[in-house]
Tab-separated table of N, CA and C in Angstrom:
chain	number	residue	atom	x	y	z
A	1	PHE	N	-45.025	23.940	4.220
A	1	PHE	CA	-44.268	23.029	4.853
A	1	PHE	C	-43.787	21.441	3.817
A	2	SER	N	-44.892	20.956	3.737
A	2	SER	CA	-44.073	19.474	3.534
A	2	SER	C	-43.692	19.635	1.891
A	3	PHE	N	-43.613	20.675	1.166
A	3	PHE	CA	-42.989	20.924	-0.125
A	3	PHE	C	-41.922	20.917	0.538
A	4	GLN	N	-41.311	21.633	1.212
A	4	GLN	CA	-39.385	22.054	1.996
A	4	GLN	C	-39.342	20.403	2.625
A	5	VAL	N	-39.907	19.880	3.359
A	5	VAL	CA	-40.092	18.976	3.542
A	5	VAL	C	-38.883	17.552	2.918
A	6	GLU	N	-40.395	17.506	1.517
A	6	GLU	CA	-39.365	17.016	0.147
A	6	GLU	C	-38.367	17.006	0.182
A	7	GLU	N	-38.342	18.671	-0.657
A	7	GLU	CA	-37.371	19.046	-1.499
A	7	GLU	C	-36.147	18.638	-0.128
A	8	GLU	N	-36.179	17.889	1.073
A	8	GLU	CA	-34.700	18.547	2.138
A	8	GLU	C	-34.254	16.989	1.928
A	9	LEU	N	-35.650	15.923	1.779
A	9	LEU	CA	-35.335	14.341	1.658
A	9	LEU	C	-34.548	14.623	0.223
A	10	GLN	N	-35.232	14.715	-0.375
A	10	GLN	CA	-34.189	14.687	-1.837
A	10	GLN	C	-33.153	15.060	-2.056
A	11	GLU	N	-32.985	15.834	-2.250
A	11	GLU	CA	-31.432	17.147	-1.054
A	11	GLU	C	-31.083	15.982	-0.161
A	12	GLN	N	-31.154	15.438	0.714
A	12	GLN	CA	-30.020	14.782	1.637
A	12	GLN	C	-29.930	13.105	0.861
A	13	GLU	N	-30.695	12.240	0.137
A	13	GLU	CA	-30.935	11.319	-0.942
A	13	GLU	C	-29.691	11.576	-2.333
A	14	PHE	N	-29.525	12.911	-2.489
A	14	PHE	CA	-28.893	13.111	-3.547
A	14	PHE	C	-27.476	13.387	-2.855
A	15	LEU	N	-27.368	13.488	-1.312
A	15	LEU	CA	-25.908	13.949	-1.185
A	15	LEU	C	-25.665	12.258	-0.441
A	16	ASP	N	-26.591	11.279	-0.529
A	16	ASP	CA	-25.758	10.133	0.340
A	16	ASP	C	-25.380	9.330	-1.324
A	17	ARG	N	-26.160	9.382	-2.408
A	17	ARG	CA	-25.619	8.870	-3.705
A	17	ARG	C	-24.434	9.526	-3.961
A	18	CYS	N	-23.827	10.791	-4.330
A	18	CYS	CA	-22.514	11.136	-4.091
A	18	CYS	C	-21.969	10.645	-3.428
A	19	PHE	N	-21.975	10.593	-2.061
A	19	PHE	CA	-20.956	10.414	-1.242
A	19	PHE	C	-20.593	8.817	-1.614
A	20	GLN	N	-21.754	7.710	-2.390
A	20	GLN	CA	-21.480	6.487	-2.143
A	20	GLN	C	-20.737	6.223	-3.808
A	21	GLU	N	-21.188	7.062	-4.656
A	21	GLU	CA	-20.138	6.848	-5.740
A	21	GLU	C	-18.843	7.208	-5.383
A	22	MET	N	-18.472	8.697	-4.901
A	22	MET	CA	-17.041	8.918	-4.566
A	22	MET	C	-16.756	7.552	-3.533
A	23	LEU	N	-17.251	6.899	-2.615
A	23	LEU	CA	-16.671	6.509	-1.860
A	23	LEU	C	-16.547	5.355	-3.195
A	24	GLU	N	-17.058	4.641	-4.311
A	24	GLU	CA	-16.589	3.598	-4.811
A	24	GLU	C	-15.761	3.746	-5.269
A	25	GLU	N	-15.630	5.079	-6.782
A	25	GLU	CA	-14.428	5.706	-6.840
A	25	GLU	C	-13.280	5.597	-6.317
A	26	GLU	N	-13.247	5.689	-5.020
A	26	GLU	CA	-11.858	5.701	-4.072
A	26	GLU	C	-11.681	4.331	-4.261
A	27	ASP	N	-12.381	3.781	-3.817
A	27	ASP	CA	-12.087	1.866	-4.112
A	27	ASP	C	-11.768	1.507	-4.984
A	28	GLN	N	-11.845	2.267	-5.754
A	28	GLN	CA	-11.169	1.063	-7.563
A	28	GLN	C	-10.097	2.355	-7.353
A	29	ASP	N	-9.596	3.405	-6.860
A	29	ASP	CA	-8.360	3.696	-6.807
A	29	ASP	C	-7.157	3.051	-6.058
A	30	TRP	N	-7.560	2.141	-4.822
A	30	TRP	CA	-6.424	1.782	-4.049
A	30	TRP	C	-6.509	0.354	-4.949
A	31	PHE	N	-5.094	0.163	-4.527
A	31	PHE	CA	-4.161	-1.077	-4.833
A	31	PHE	C	-4.463	-2.092	-3.722
A	32	ILE	N	-4.916	-2.862	-4.857
A	32	ILE	CA	-5.200	-4.418	-4.040
A	32	ILE	C	-4.994	-5.894	-3.842
A	33	PRO	N	-4.193	-6.123	-3.873
A	33	PRO	CA	-2.795	-7.445	-4.596
A	33	PRO	C	-4.013	-8.549	-3.979
A	34	ALA	N	-4.790	-9.005	-3.651
A	34	ALA	CA	-5.772	-9.590	-3.142
A	34	ALA	C	-6.803	-9.901	-5.214
A	35	ARG	N	-7.577	-8.429	-4.963
A	35	ARG	CA	-7.828	-8.184	-6.227
A	35	ARG	C	-7.261	-7.876	-7.749
A	36	ASP	N	-6.233	-7.190	-7.488
A	36	ASP	CA	-5.791	-6.564	-8.813
A	36	ASP	C	-4.598	-7.013	-9.183
A	37	LEU	N	-3.616	-8.329	-8.773
A	37	LEU	CA	-2.541	-9.022	-9.182
A	37	LEU	C	-3.356	-10.715	-10.195
A	38	PRO	N	-2.849	-10.824	-10.754
A	38	PRO	CA	-2.956	-11.932	-11.391
A	38	PRO	C	-3.210	-13.177	-10.032
A	39	GLN	N	-3.546	-14.206	-10.322
A	39	GLN	CA	-2.857	-14.988	-9.891
A	39	GLN	C	-2.098	-15.655	-8.812
A	40	GLY	N	-1.322	-15.778	-10.685
A	40	GLY	CA	0.381	-16.154	-10.063
A	40	GLY	C	0.734	-15.197	-9.648
A	41	MET	N	0.501	-13.852	-9.538
A	41	MET	CA	1.264	-13.061	-8.541
A	41	MET	C	1.100	-13.147	-7.280
A	42	ALA	N	0.129	-13.336	-7.097
A	42	ALA	CA	-0.460	-13.371	-5.695
A	42	ALA	C	0.227	-14.440	-5.025
A	43	GLN	N	-0.087	-16.022	-5.960
A	43	GLN	CA	0.596	-16.793	-4.943
A	43	GLN	C	2.648	-16.695	-5.110
A	44	LEU	N	2.931	-16.100	-5.916
A	44	LEU	CA	4.940	-15.336	-5.256
A	44	LEU	C	4.143	-14.539	-4.306
A	45	GLN	N	3.490	-13.800	-4.254
A	45	GLN	CA	3.872	-12.890	-3.127
A	45	GLN	C	3.895	-13.760	-2.010
A	46	GLN	N	2.783	-14.709	-2.111
A	46	GLN	CA	3.145	-15.103	-0.206
A	46	GLN	C	4.295	-16.157	-0.313
A	47	GLN	N	4.942	-16.724	-2.295
A	47	GLN	CA	6.091	-16.940	-1.310
A	47	GLN	C	7.340	-16.425	-0.690
A	48	LEU	N	6.865	-15.502	-1.518
A	48	LEU	CA	8.106	-14.115	-0.907
A	48	LEU	C	8.254	-13.898	0.193
A	49	HIS	N	6.946	-14.033	0.759
A	49	HIS	CA	6.343	-12.905	2.453
A	49	HIS	C	7.227	-14.887	3.041
A	50	GLY	N	7.671	-15.818	2.392
A	50	GLY	CA	7.914	-17.324	3.416
A	50	GLY	C	9.804	-17.167	2.907
A	51	LEU	N	10.173	-16.433	2.228
A	51	LEU	CA	11.434	-16.018	2.572
A	51	LEU	C	12.147	-15.581	3.679
A	52	SER	N	13.612	-15.716	4.010
A	52	SER	CA	14.037	-15.237	5.092
A	52	SER	C	15.423	-14.796	4.215
A	53	VAL	N	15.977	-14.464	5.258
A	53	VAL	CA	17.557	-13.645	4.347
A	53	VAL	C	18.344	-14.673	4.774
A	54	GLY	N	18.618	-15.291	6.041
A	54	GLY	CA	19.623	-16.768	6.298
A	54	GLY	C	20.198	-16.728	7.577
A	55	ASP	N	20.731	-17.937	7.514
A	55	ASP	CA	20.309	-18.390	9.122
A	55	ASP	C	21.364	-18.415	9.936
A	56	GLY	N	22.417	-17.135	9.402
A	56	GLY	CA	23.949	-16.803	10.221
A	56	GLY	C	25.009	-17.477	10.054
A	57	HIS	N	24.558	-18.734	9.590
A	57	HIS	CA	25.695	-19.791	9.324
A	57	HIS	C	26.812	-19.189	7.834
A	58	ALA	N	25.717	-18.944	6.662
A	58	ALA	CA	26.821	-18.477	5.556
A	58	ALA	C	27.103	-16.661	5.797
A	59	SER	N	26.382	-16.260	6.206
A	59	SER	CA	27.173	-14.822	6.409
A	59	SER	C	28.351	-14.658	7.118
A	60	GLU	N	28.553	-16.001	8.322
A	60	GLU	CA	29.615	-16.279	8.954
A	60	GLU	C	30.953	-17.080	8.027
A	61	ASP	N	30.293	-18.035	7.247
A	61	ASP	CA	31.724	-17.882	5.892
A	61	ASP	C	31.955	-17.360	5.135
A	62	ILE	N	31.037	-15.970	4.981
A	62	ILE	CA	31.156	-14.894	4.339
A	62	ILE	C	32.592	-13.984	4.736
A	63	LEU	N	32.158	-14.009	6.168
A	63	LEU	CA	33.120	-13.226	6.819
A	63	LEU	C	34.189	-13.636	6.679
A	64	SER	N	34.506	-14.553	6.929
A	64	SER	CA	35.983	-15.482	7.274
A	64	SER	C	36.657	-15.200	6.555
A	65	LYS	N	36.078	-15.613	5.106
A	65	LYS	CA	36.316	-15.742	3.455
A	65	LYS	C	36.504	-13.769	2.474
A	66	SER	N	36.511	-13.080	3.097
A	66	SER	CA	36.384	-11.729	3.116
A	66	SER	C	38.078	-11.237	2.984
A	67	ASN	N	38.150	-10.029	2.319
A	67	ASN	CA	39.544	-9.670	2.151
A	67	ASN	C	39.246	-8.302	2.521
A	68	LEU	N	37.911	-7.796	2.954
A	68	LEU	CA	37.586	-5.873	3.434
A	68	LEU	C	38.197	-5.830	4.322
A	69	ASN	N	38.488	-3.923	4.609
A	69	ASN	CA	39.438	-4.073	5.042
A	69	ASN	C	38.609	-3.468	7.239
A	70	PRO	N	38.472	-4.076	8.015
A	70	PRO	CA	37.852	-4.473	9.146
A	70	PRO	C	38.123	-3.053	9.469
A	71	ASP	N	39.135	-2.241	9.549
A	71	ASP	CA	39.705	-1.332	10.019
A	71	ASP	C	38.932	0.422	9.394
A	72	ALA	N	38.670	0.507	8.618
A	72	ALA	CA	37.784	1.200	7.242
A	72	ALA	C	36.924	2.128	8.019
A	73	LYS	N	37.347	3.060	7.303
A	73	LYS	CA	35.959	4.294	7.762
A	73	LYS	C	34.763	3.959	7.547
A	74	GLU	N	33.588	4.205	7.911
A	74	GLU	CA	32.420	3.353	7.485
A	74	GLU	C	31.855	4.090	6.422
A	75	PHE	N	31.304	3.899	5.374
A	75	PHE	CA	31.143	4.543	3.832
A	75	PHE	C	29.754	5.132	3.572
A	76	ILE	N	29.483	6.322	3.733
A	76	ILE	CA	28.877	7.331	4.046
A	76	ILE	C	28.519	8.228	2.138
A	77	PRO	N	27.538	7.767	1.689
A	77	PRO	CA	27.847	8.334	0.034
A	77	PRO	C	27.419	9.614	0.563
A	78	GLY	N	27.970	9.925	-0.730
A	78	GLY	CA	28.529	11.718	-0.677
A	78	GLY	C	29.474	12.659	-0.253
A	79	VAL	N	30.142	11.304	1.234
A	79	VAL	CA	31.120	12.309	1.507
A	79	VAL	C	32.689	11.706	0.939
A	80	LYS	N	33.086	13.246	0.883
A	80	LYS	CA	34.454	12.429	0.353
A	80	LYS	C	35.818	12.945	1.156
A	81	TYR	N	36.473	11.381	1.629
A	81	TYR	CA	37.333	11.316	2.499
A	81	TYR	C	38.783	12.627	1.610
């Protein structure tokens, strides 16, 4: 009886170690910017998050100088008119 219990405990311990190793391998496969990017890249990434596309005034200026046809059909890639 004790031999069977000891064998089950060893088997459980073996399974626990295998599971832990699997989790560690999986962690290595994940891309974590704070860990995997060089320090300068992480800083650059933070700066990129702070950027905005525009305040609206520049786009109005571009539209007023545009020579595109506002009545033209919408461009859909792959569709021929």
